[in-house]
CSV table of C-alpha atoms in Angstrom, one decimal:
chain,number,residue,atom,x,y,z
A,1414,UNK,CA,0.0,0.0,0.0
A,1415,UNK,CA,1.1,3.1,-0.8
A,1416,UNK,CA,1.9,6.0,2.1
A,1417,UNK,CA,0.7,9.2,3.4
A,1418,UNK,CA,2.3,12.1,1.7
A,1419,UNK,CA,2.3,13.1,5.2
A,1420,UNK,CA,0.6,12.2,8.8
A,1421,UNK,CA,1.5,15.6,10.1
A,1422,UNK,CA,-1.5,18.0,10.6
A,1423,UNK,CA,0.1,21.2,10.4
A,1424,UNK,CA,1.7,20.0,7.4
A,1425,UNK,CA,2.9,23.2,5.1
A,1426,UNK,CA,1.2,23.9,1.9
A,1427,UNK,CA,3.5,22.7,-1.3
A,1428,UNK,CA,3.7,24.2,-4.3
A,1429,UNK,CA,4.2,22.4,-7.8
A,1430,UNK,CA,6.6,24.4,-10.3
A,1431,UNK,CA,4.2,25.4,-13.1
A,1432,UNK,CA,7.0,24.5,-15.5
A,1433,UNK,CA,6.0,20.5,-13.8
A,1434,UNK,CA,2.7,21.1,-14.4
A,1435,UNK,CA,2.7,22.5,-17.8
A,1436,UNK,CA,5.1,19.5,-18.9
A,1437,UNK,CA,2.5,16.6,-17.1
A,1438,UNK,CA,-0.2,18.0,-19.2
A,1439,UNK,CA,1.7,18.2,-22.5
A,1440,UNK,CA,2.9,14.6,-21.7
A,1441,UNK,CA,-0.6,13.1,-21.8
A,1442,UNK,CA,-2.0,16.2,-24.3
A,1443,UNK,CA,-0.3,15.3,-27.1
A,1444,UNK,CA,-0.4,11.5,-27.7
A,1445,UNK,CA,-3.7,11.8,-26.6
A,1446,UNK,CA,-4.5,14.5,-29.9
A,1447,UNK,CA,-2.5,12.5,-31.9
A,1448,UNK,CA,-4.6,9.3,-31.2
A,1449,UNK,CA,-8.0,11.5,-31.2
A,1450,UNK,CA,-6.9,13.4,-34.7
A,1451,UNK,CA,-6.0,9.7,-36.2
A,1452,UNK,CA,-9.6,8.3,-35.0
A,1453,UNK,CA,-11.5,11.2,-36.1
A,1454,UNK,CA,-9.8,11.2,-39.8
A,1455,UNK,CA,-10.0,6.8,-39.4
A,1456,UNK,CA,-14.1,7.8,-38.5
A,1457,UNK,CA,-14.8,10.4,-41.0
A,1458,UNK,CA,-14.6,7.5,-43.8
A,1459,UNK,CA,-18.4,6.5,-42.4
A,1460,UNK,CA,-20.0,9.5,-43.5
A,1461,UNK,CA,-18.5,10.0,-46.2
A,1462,UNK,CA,-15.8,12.6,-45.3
B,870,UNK,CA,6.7,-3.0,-19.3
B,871,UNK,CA,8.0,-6.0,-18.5
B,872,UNK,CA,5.9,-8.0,-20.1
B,873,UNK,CA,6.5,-6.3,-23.6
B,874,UNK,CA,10.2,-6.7,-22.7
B,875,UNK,CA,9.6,-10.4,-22.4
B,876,UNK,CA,7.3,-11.1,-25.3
B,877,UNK,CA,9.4,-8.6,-27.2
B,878,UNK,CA,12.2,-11.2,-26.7
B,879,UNK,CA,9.5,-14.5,-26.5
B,880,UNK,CA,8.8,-13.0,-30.2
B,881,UNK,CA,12.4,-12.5,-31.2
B,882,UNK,CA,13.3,-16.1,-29.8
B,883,UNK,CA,10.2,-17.7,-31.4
B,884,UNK,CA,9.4,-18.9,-28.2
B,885,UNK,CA,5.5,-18.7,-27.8
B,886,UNK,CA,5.5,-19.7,-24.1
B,887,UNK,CA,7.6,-16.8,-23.2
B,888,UNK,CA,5.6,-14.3,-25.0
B,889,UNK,CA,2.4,-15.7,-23.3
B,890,UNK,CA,3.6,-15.1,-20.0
B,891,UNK,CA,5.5,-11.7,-21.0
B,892,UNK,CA,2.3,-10.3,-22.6
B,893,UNK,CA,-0.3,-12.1,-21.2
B,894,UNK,CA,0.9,-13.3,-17.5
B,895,UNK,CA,3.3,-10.1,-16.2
B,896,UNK,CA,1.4,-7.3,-18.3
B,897,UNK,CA,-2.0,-9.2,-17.4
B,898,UNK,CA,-0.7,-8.0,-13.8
B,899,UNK,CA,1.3,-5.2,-14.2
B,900,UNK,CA,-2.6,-4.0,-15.9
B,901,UNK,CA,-4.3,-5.1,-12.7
B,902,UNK,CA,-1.5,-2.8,-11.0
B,903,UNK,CA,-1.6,0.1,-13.0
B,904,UNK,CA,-5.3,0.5,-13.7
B,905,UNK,CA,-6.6,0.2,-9.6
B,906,UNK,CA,-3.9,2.6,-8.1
B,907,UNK,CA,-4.5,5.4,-9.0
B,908,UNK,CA,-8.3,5.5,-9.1
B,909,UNK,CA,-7.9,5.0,-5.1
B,910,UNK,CA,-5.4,7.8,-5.0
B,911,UNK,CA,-7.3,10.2,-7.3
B,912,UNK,CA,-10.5,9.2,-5.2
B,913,UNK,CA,-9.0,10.8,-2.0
B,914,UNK,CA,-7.8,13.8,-3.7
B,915,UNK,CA,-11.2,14.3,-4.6
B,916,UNK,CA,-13.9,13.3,-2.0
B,917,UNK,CA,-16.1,15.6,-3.3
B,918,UNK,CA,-16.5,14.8,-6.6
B,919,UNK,CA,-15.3,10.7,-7.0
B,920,UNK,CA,-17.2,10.2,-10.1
B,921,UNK,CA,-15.1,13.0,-12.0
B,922,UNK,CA,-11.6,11.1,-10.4
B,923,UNK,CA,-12.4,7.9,-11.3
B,924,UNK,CA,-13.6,9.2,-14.6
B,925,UNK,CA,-10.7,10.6,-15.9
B,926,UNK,CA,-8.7,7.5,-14.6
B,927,UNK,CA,-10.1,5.3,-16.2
B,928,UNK,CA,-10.9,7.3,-19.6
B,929,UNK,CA,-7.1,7.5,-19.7
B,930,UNK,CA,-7.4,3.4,-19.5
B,931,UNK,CA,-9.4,3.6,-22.6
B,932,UNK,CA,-7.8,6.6,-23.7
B,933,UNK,CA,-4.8,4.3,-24.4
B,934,UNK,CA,-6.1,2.3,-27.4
B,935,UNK,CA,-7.1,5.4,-28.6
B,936,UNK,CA,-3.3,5.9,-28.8
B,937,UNK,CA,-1.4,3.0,-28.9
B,938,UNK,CA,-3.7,1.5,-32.3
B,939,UNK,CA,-2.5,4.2,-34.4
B,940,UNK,CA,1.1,4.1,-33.3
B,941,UNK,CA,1.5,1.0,-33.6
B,942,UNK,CA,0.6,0.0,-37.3
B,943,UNK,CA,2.8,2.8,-37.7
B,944,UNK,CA,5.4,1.8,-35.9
B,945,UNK,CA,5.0,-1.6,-37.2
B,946,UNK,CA,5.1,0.1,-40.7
B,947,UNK,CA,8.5,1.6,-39.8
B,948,UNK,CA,10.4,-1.5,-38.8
B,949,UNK,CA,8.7,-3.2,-42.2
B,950,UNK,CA,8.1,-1.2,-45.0
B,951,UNK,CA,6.3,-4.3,-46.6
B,952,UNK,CA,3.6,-4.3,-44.1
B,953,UNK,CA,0.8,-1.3,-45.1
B,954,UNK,CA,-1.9,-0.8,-42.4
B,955,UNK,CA,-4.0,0.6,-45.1
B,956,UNK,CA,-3.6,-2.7,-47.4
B,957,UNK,CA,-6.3,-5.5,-45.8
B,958,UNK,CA,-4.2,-8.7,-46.1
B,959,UNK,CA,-0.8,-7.2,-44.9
B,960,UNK,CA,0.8,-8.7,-42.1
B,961,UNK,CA,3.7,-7.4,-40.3
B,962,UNK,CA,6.8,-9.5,-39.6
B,963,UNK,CA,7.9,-11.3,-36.9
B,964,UNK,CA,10.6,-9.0,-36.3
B,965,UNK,CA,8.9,-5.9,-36.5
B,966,UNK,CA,6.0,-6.7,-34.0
B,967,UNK,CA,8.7,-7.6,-31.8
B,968,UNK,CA,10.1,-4.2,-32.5
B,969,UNK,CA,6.9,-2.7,-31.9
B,970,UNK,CA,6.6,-4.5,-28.5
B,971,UNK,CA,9.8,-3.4,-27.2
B,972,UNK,CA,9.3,0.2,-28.7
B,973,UNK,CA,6.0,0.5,-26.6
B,974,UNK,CA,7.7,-0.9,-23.4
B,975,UNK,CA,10.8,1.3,-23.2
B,976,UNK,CA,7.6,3.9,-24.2
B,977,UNK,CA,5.4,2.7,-20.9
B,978,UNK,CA,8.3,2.8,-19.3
B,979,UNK,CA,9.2,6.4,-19.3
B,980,UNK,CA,5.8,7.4,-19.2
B,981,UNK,CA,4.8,5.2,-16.3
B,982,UNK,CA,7.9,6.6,-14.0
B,983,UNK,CA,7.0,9.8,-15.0
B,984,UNK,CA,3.6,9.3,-13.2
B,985,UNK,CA,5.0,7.5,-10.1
B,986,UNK,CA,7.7,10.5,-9.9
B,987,UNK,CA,5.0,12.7,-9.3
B,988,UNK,CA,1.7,10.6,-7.8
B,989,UNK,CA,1.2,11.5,-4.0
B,990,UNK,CA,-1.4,10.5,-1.7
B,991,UNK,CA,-3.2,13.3,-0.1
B,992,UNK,CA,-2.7,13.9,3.9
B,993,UNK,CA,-5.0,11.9,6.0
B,994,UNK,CA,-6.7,15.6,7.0
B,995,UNK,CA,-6.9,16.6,3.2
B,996,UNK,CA,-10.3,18.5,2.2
B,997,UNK,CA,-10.4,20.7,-1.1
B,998,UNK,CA,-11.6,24.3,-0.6
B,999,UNK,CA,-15.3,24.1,0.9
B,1000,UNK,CA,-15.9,20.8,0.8
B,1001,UNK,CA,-18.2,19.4,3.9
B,1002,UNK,CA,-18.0,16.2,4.6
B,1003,UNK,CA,-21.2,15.8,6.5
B,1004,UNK,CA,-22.2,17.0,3.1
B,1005,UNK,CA,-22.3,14.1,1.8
B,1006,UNK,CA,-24.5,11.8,4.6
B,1007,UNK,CA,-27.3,13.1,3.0
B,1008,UNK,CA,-26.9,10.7,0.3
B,1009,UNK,CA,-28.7,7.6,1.5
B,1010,UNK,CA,-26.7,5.5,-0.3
B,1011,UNK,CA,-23.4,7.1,0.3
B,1012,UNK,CA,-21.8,5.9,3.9
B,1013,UNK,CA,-19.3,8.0,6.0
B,1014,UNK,CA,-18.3,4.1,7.4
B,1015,UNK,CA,-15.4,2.0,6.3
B,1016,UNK,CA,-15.9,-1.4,5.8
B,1017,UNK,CA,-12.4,-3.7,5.1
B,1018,UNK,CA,-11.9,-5.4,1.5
B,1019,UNK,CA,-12.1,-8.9,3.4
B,1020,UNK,CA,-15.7,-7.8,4.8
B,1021,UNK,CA,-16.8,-6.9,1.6
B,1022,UNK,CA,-16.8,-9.7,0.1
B,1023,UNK,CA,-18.9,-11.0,2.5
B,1024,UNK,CA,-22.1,-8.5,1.8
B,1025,UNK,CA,-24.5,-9.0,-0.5
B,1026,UNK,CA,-23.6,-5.2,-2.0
B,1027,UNK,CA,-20.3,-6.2,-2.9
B,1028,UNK,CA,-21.8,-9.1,-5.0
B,1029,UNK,CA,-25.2,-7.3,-6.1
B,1030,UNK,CA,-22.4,-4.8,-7.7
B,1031,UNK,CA,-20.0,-7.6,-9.1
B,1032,UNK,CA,-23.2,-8.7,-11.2
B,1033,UNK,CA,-24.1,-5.2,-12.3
B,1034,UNK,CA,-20.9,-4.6,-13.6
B,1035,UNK,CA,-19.9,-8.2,-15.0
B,1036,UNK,CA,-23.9,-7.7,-17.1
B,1037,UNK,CA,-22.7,-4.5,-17.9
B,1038,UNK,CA,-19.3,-5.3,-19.4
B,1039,UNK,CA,-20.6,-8.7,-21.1
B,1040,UNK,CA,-22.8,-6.5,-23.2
B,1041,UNK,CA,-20.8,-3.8,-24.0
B,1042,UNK,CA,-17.9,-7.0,-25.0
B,1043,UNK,CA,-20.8,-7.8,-27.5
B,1044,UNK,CA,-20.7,-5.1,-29.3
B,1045,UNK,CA,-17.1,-4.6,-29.2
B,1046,UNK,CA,-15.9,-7.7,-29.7
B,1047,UNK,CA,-17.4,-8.2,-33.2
B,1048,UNK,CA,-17.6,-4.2,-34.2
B,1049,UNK,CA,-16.0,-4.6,-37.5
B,1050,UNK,CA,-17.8,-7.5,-39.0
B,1051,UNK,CA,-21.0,-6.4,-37.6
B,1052,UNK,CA,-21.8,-2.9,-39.2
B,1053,UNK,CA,-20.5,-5.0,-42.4
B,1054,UNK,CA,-23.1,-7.3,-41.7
B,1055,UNK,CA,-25.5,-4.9,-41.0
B,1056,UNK,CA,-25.5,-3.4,-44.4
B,1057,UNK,CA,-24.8,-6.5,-46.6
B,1058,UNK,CA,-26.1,-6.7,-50.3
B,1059,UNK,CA,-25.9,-10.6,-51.1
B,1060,UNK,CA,-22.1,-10.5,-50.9
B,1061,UNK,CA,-20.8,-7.5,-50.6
B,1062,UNK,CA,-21.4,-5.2,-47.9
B,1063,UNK,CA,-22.0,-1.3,-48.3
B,1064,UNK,CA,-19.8,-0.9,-45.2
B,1065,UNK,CA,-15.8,-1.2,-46.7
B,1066,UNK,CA,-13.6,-2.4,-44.1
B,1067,UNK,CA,-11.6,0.8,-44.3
B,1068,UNK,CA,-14.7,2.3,-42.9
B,1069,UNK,CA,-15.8,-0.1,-40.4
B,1070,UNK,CA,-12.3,0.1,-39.1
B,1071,UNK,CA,-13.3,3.7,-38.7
B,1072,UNK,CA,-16.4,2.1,-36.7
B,1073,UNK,CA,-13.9,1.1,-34.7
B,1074,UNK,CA,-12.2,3.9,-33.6
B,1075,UNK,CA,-15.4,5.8,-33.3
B,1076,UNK,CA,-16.7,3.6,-30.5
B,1077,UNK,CA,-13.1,4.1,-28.9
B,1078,UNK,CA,-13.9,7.8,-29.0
B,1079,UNK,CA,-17.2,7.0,-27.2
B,1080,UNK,CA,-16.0,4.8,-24.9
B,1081,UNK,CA,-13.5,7.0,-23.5
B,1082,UNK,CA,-15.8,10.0,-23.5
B,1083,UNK,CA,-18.5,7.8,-21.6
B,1084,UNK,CA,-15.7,7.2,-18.8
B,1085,UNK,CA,-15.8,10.9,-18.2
B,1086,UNK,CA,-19.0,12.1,-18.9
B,1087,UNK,CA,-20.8,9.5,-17.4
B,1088,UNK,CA,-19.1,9.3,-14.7
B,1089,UNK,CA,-18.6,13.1,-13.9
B,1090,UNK,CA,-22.9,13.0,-14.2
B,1091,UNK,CA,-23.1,10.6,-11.4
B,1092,UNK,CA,-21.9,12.9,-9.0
B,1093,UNK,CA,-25.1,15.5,-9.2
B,1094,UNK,CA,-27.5,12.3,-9.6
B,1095,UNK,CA,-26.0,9.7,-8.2
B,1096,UNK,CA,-24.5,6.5,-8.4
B,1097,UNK,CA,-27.6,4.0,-8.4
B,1098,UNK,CA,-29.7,6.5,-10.6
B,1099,UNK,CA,-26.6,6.3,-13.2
B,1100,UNK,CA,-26.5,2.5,-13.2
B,1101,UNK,CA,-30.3,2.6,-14.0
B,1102,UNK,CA,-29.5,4.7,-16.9
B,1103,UNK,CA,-26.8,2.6,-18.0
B,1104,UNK,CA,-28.4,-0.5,-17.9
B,1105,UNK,CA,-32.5,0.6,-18.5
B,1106,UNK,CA,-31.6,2.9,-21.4
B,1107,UNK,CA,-28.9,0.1,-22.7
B,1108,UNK,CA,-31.3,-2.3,-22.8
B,1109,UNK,CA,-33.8,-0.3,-25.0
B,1110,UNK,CA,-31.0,1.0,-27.2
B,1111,UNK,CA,-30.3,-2.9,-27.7
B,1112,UNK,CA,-33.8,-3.9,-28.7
B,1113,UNK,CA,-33.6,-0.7,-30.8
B,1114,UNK,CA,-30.6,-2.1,-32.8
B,1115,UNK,CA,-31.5,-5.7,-32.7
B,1116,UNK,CA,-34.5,-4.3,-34.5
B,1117,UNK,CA,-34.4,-1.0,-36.5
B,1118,UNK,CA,-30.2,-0.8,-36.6
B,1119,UNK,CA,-30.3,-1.9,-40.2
B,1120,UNK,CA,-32.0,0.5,-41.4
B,1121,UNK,CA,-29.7,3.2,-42.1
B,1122,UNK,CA,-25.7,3.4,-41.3
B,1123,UNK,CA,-26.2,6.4,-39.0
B,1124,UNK,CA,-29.2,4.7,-37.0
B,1125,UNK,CA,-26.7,1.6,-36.7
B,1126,UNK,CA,-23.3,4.0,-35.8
B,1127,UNK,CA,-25.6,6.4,-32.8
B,1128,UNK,CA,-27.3,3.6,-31.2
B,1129,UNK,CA,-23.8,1.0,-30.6
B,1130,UNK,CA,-21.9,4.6,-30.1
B,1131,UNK,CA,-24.2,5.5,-26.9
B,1132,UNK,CA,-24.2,1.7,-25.7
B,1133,UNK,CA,-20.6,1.6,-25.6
B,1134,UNK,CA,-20.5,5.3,-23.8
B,1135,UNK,CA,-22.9,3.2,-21.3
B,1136,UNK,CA,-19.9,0.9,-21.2
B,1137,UNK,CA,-17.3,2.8,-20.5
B,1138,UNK,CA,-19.2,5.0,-18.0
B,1139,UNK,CA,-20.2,1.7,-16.1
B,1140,UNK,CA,-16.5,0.8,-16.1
B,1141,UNK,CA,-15.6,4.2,-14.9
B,1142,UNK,CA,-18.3,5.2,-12.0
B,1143,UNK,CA,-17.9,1.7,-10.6
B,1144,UNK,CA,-15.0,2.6,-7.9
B,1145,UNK,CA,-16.9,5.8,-7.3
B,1146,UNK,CA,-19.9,3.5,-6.5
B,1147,UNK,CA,-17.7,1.2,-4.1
B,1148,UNK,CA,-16.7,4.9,-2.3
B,1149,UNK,CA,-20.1,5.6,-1.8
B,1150,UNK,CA,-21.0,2.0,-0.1
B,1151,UNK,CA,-17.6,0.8,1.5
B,1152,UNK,CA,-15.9,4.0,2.1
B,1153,UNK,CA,-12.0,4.8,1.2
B,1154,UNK,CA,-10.6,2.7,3.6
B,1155,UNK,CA,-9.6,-0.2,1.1
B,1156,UNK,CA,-11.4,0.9,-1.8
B,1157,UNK,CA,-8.7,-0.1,-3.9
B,1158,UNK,CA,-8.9,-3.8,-2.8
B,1159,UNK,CA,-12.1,-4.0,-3.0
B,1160,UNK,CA,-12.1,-2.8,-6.4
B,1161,UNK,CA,-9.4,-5.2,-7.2
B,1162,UNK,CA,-11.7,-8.4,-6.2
B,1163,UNK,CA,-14.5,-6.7,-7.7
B,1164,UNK,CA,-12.7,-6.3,-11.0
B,1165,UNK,CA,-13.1,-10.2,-11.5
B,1166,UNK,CA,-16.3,-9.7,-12.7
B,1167,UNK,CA,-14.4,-7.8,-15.9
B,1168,UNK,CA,-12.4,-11.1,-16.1
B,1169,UNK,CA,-15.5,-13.2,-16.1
B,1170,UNK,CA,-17.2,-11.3,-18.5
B,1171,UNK,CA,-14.2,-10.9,-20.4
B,1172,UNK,CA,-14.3,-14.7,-20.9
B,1173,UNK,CA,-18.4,-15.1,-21.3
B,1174,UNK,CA,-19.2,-12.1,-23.5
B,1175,UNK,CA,-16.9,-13.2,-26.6
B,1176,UNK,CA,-18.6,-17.0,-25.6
B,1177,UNK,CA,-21.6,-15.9,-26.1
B,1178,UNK,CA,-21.4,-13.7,-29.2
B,1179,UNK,CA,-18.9,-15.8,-31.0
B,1180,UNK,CA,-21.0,-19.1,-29.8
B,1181,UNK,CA,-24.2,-17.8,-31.5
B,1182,UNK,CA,-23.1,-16.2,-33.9
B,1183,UNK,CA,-20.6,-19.6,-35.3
B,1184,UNK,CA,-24.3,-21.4,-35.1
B,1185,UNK,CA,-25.4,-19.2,-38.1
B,1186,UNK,CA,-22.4,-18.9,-40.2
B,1187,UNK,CA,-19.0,-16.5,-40.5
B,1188,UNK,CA,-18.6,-13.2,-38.8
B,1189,UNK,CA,-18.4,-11.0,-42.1
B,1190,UNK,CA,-20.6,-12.8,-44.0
B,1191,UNK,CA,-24.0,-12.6,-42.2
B,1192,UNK,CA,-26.9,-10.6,-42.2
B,1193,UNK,CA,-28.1,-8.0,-39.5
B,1194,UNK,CA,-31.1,-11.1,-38.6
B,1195,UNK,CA,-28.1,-13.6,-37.5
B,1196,UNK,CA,-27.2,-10.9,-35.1
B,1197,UNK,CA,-30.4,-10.9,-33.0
B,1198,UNK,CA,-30.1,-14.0,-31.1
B,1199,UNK,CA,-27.2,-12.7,-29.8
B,1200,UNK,CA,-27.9,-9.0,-29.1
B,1201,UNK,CA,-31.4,-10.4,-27.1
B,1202,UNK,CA,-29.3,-12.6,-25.0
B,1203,UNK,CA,-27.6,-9.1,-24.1
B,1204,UNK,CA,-31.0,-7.3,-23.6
B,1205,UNK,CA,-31.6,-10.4,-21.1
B,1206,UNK,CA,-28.0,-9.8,-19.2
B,1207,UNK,CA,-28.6,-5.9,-18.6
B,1208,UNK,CA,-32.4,-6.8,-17.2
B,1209,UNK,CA,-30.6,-8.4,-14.4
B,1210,UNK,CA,-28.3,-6.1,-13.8
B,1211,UNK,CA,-30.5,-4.0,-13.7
B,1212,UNK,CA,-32.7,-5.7,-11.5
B,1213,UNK,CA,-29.1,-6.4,-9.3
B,1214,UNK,CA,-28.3,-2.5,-9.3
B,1215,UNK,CA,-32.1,-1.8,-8.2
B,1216,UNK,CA,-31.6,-3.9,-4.9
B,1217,UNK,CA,-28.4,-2.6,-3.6
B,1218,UNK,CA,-29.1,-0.8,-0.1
B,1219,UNK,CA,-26.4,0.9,2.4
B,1220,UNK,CA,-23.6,-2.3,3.8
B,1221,UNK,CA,-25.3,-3.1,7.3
B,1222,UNK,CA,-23.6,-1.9,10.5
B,1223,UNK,CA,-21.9,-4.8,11.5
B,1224,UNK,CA,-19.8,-4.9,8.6
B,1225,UNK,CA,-18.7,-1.5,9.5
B,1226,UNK,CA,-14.8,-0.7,10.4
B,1227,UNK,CA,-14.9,0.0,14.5
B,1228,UNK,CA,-15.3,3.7,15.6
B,1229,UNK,CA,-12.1,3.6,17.1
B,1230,UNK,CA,-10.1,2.6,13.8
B,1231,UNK,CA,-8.0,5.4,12.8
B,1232,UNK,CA,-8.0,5.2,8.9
B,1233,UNK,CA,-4.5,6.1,8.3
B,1234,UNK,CA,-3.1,3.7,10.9
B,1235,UNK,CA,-5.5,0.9,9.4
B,1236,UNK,CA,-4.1,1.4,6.2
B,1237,UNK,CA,-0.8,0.7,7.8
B,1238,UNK,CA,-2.3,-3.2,9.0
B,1239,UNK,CA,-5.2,-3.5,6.7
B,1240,UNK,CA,-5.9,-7.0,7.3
B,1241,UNK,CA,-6.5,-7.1,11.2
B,1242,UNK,CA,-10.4,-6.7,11.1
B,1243,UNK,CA,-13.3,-9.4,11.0
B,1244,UNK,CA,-17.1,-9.5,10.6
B,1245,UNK,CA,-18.3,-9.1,14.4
């Protein structure tokens, strides 16, 4: 099982860098377009597109 | 990751047993691994909304074939020229599927480090910004409790749920399973189909798309209405849209593509507000192994849904070269399995008391020895 970040109760507040954040989105952003833009254009054969 | 390492080299080898329990045994775990962790993380990050968190888990589980079906044929086209994804017929070699396999793993592998660089499990005390927790005893259904994975098992919730979901994933399998051929079948002229393969592999990838946005949506939803009132939806509305394309899905290619594209949203969502469901009824305490048992039911169903659908549909001929009537038998017996799910989902009531974690337990010190408590 995982553990408690912590079991302190007056635990400070942490910040994540935005720089962290910015590059955990754009880790699961773009293979996630790249698989929705190759599934749209695979889809758009059934109406005709 | 491993397990692609390993059938990557079963493959190389042309050793079959190694790549069986590469890809099938060690990924078939390292999948159990991956998929219930962080659903029980992301549900105590957000116990005021555990629909939305288990939703976006788990779309990212289906989210992933979204992904890796693409990159693979053309990865697999890149390690052998001579094998075109676009060409029906084409098979890639040996060598470049166990290219492919290694490529993905070494892939996982930095993605999946990435995430457990950066996971955390919130503070025993954690709350979002004006969140109430007595909030959410309101909710009949929704317990402020815990009850241990071991004395789960042992109410009839637990297996009430464990038969709405295994209903709910057999018929969604049945739709899924034989996609492809199906909408060919659907629209056949004597012996050609109006449906090209190209197209229905489109099919394909359009019930992806809806699967993965039923995770979310659907899930998200069941936060404002709740869980049981979600499950009705799934299974009550699923069973109509069932009879609907057992009966008038032939009649015209967008009929056939709406009506499988909402069923298998009603799939994914069931897939998806399922832990939320277990939060609501067993608490966080071990809602990750109580998922993890519960998940059999996937297994099972994994097994009986293609039994089923390939059973009855072998009785009337070949998978791409029947007619939408062959299809019936097949899609009633699914009508039949969401009725009882249904029927399962409408008699699940709050766990009784004495399966209840005692007042005394300090969750994060039982999570420490989570095994120490029995049915009194």
């Amino acid at each position: 099982m995982s553990t408690p970040a912590s079991t302190s109760t007056d635990q400070q507040p942490s910040h994540t860098p935005t720089g962290l954040i910015a590059f955990a989105w754009a880790l699961v952003g773009i293979p996630l377009a790249y698989g929705l833009y190759n599934t749209v254009k695979a889809a758009s054969a059934l109406f005709g597109a | 990751m491993s397990g692609f390492l390993v059938g990557s080299l079963g493959i190389y080898t042309e050793q079959l047993w190694l790549l069986y329990f590469g890809y099938g045994f060690l990924g078939g775990i390292g999948l159990g691994i991956g998929y219930i962790s962080p659903v029980s993380t992301l549900i105590k990050w957000f116990p005021d909304r555990p629909g939305l968190a288990t939703g976006m888990a788990i779309m990212g589980f289906g989210g992933g074939a979204l992904i890796a079906s693409p990159l693979s044929r053309q990865l697999m086209n890149w390690y052998d020229p001579g094998y075109d994804p676009a060409v029906v017929g084409t098979v890639p070699s040996g060598n470049a599927v166990a290219g492919l396999f290694l490529t993905l793993g070494l892939i996982y592998l930095v993605f999946m480090m990435f995430g457990a660089f950066i996971i955390r499990v919130p503070a025993a005390d954690w709350r979002p910004d004006g969140f109430d927790p007595a909030s959410v005893k309101s909710k009949s259904l929704v317990t402020t409790e815990n009850v241990s994975a071991n004395n789960a098992i042992k109410t009839p919730q637990f297996w009430l749920l464990w038969t709405v979901l295994f209903c709910n994933v057999t018929a969604g399998i049945g739709i899924l399973e034989q996609a492809a051929p199906m909408i060919q079948d659907f629209f056949r002229n004597g012996e050609t189909s109006t449906v090209l393969a190209a197209t229905a592999a489109g099919f394909v990838g359009l019930l992806s798309l809806f699967n993965m946005a039923g995770r979310f949506v659907w899930s998200s939803t069941s936060d404002f209405i709740g869980r049981k009132p979600i499950y009705m939806v799934y299974l009550g509305v699923g069973l109509v849209l069932y009879v609907l394309l057992a009966t008038i899905g032939s009649t015209a290619i967008w009929i056939f593509v709406l009506l499988a594209a909402v069923i298998i949203s009603f799939y994914g969502g069931g897939f998806a507000t399922v832990p939320a469901y277990l939060r609501d009824l067993f608490g966080t305490y071990q809602v990750g192994a109580i998922h993890g048992r519960l998940l059999t039911a996937w297994a099972a169903a994994g097994v009986v849904g293609p039994l089923i659908i390939n059973g009855v549909l072998d009785s009337r001929g070949t998978p791409g070269q029947l007619v939408a009537g062959d299809y019936r038998p097949a899609l009633f017996i699914m009508v039949g399995l969401l009725a009882v799910g249904f029927i399962a989902n409408l008699l699940i009531k709050p766990v009784a008391e004495k399966y209840w974690e005692p007042k005394t337990t300090d969750v994060p010190t039982a999570a420490a020895a989570p095994e120490r408590s029995t049915v009194r």
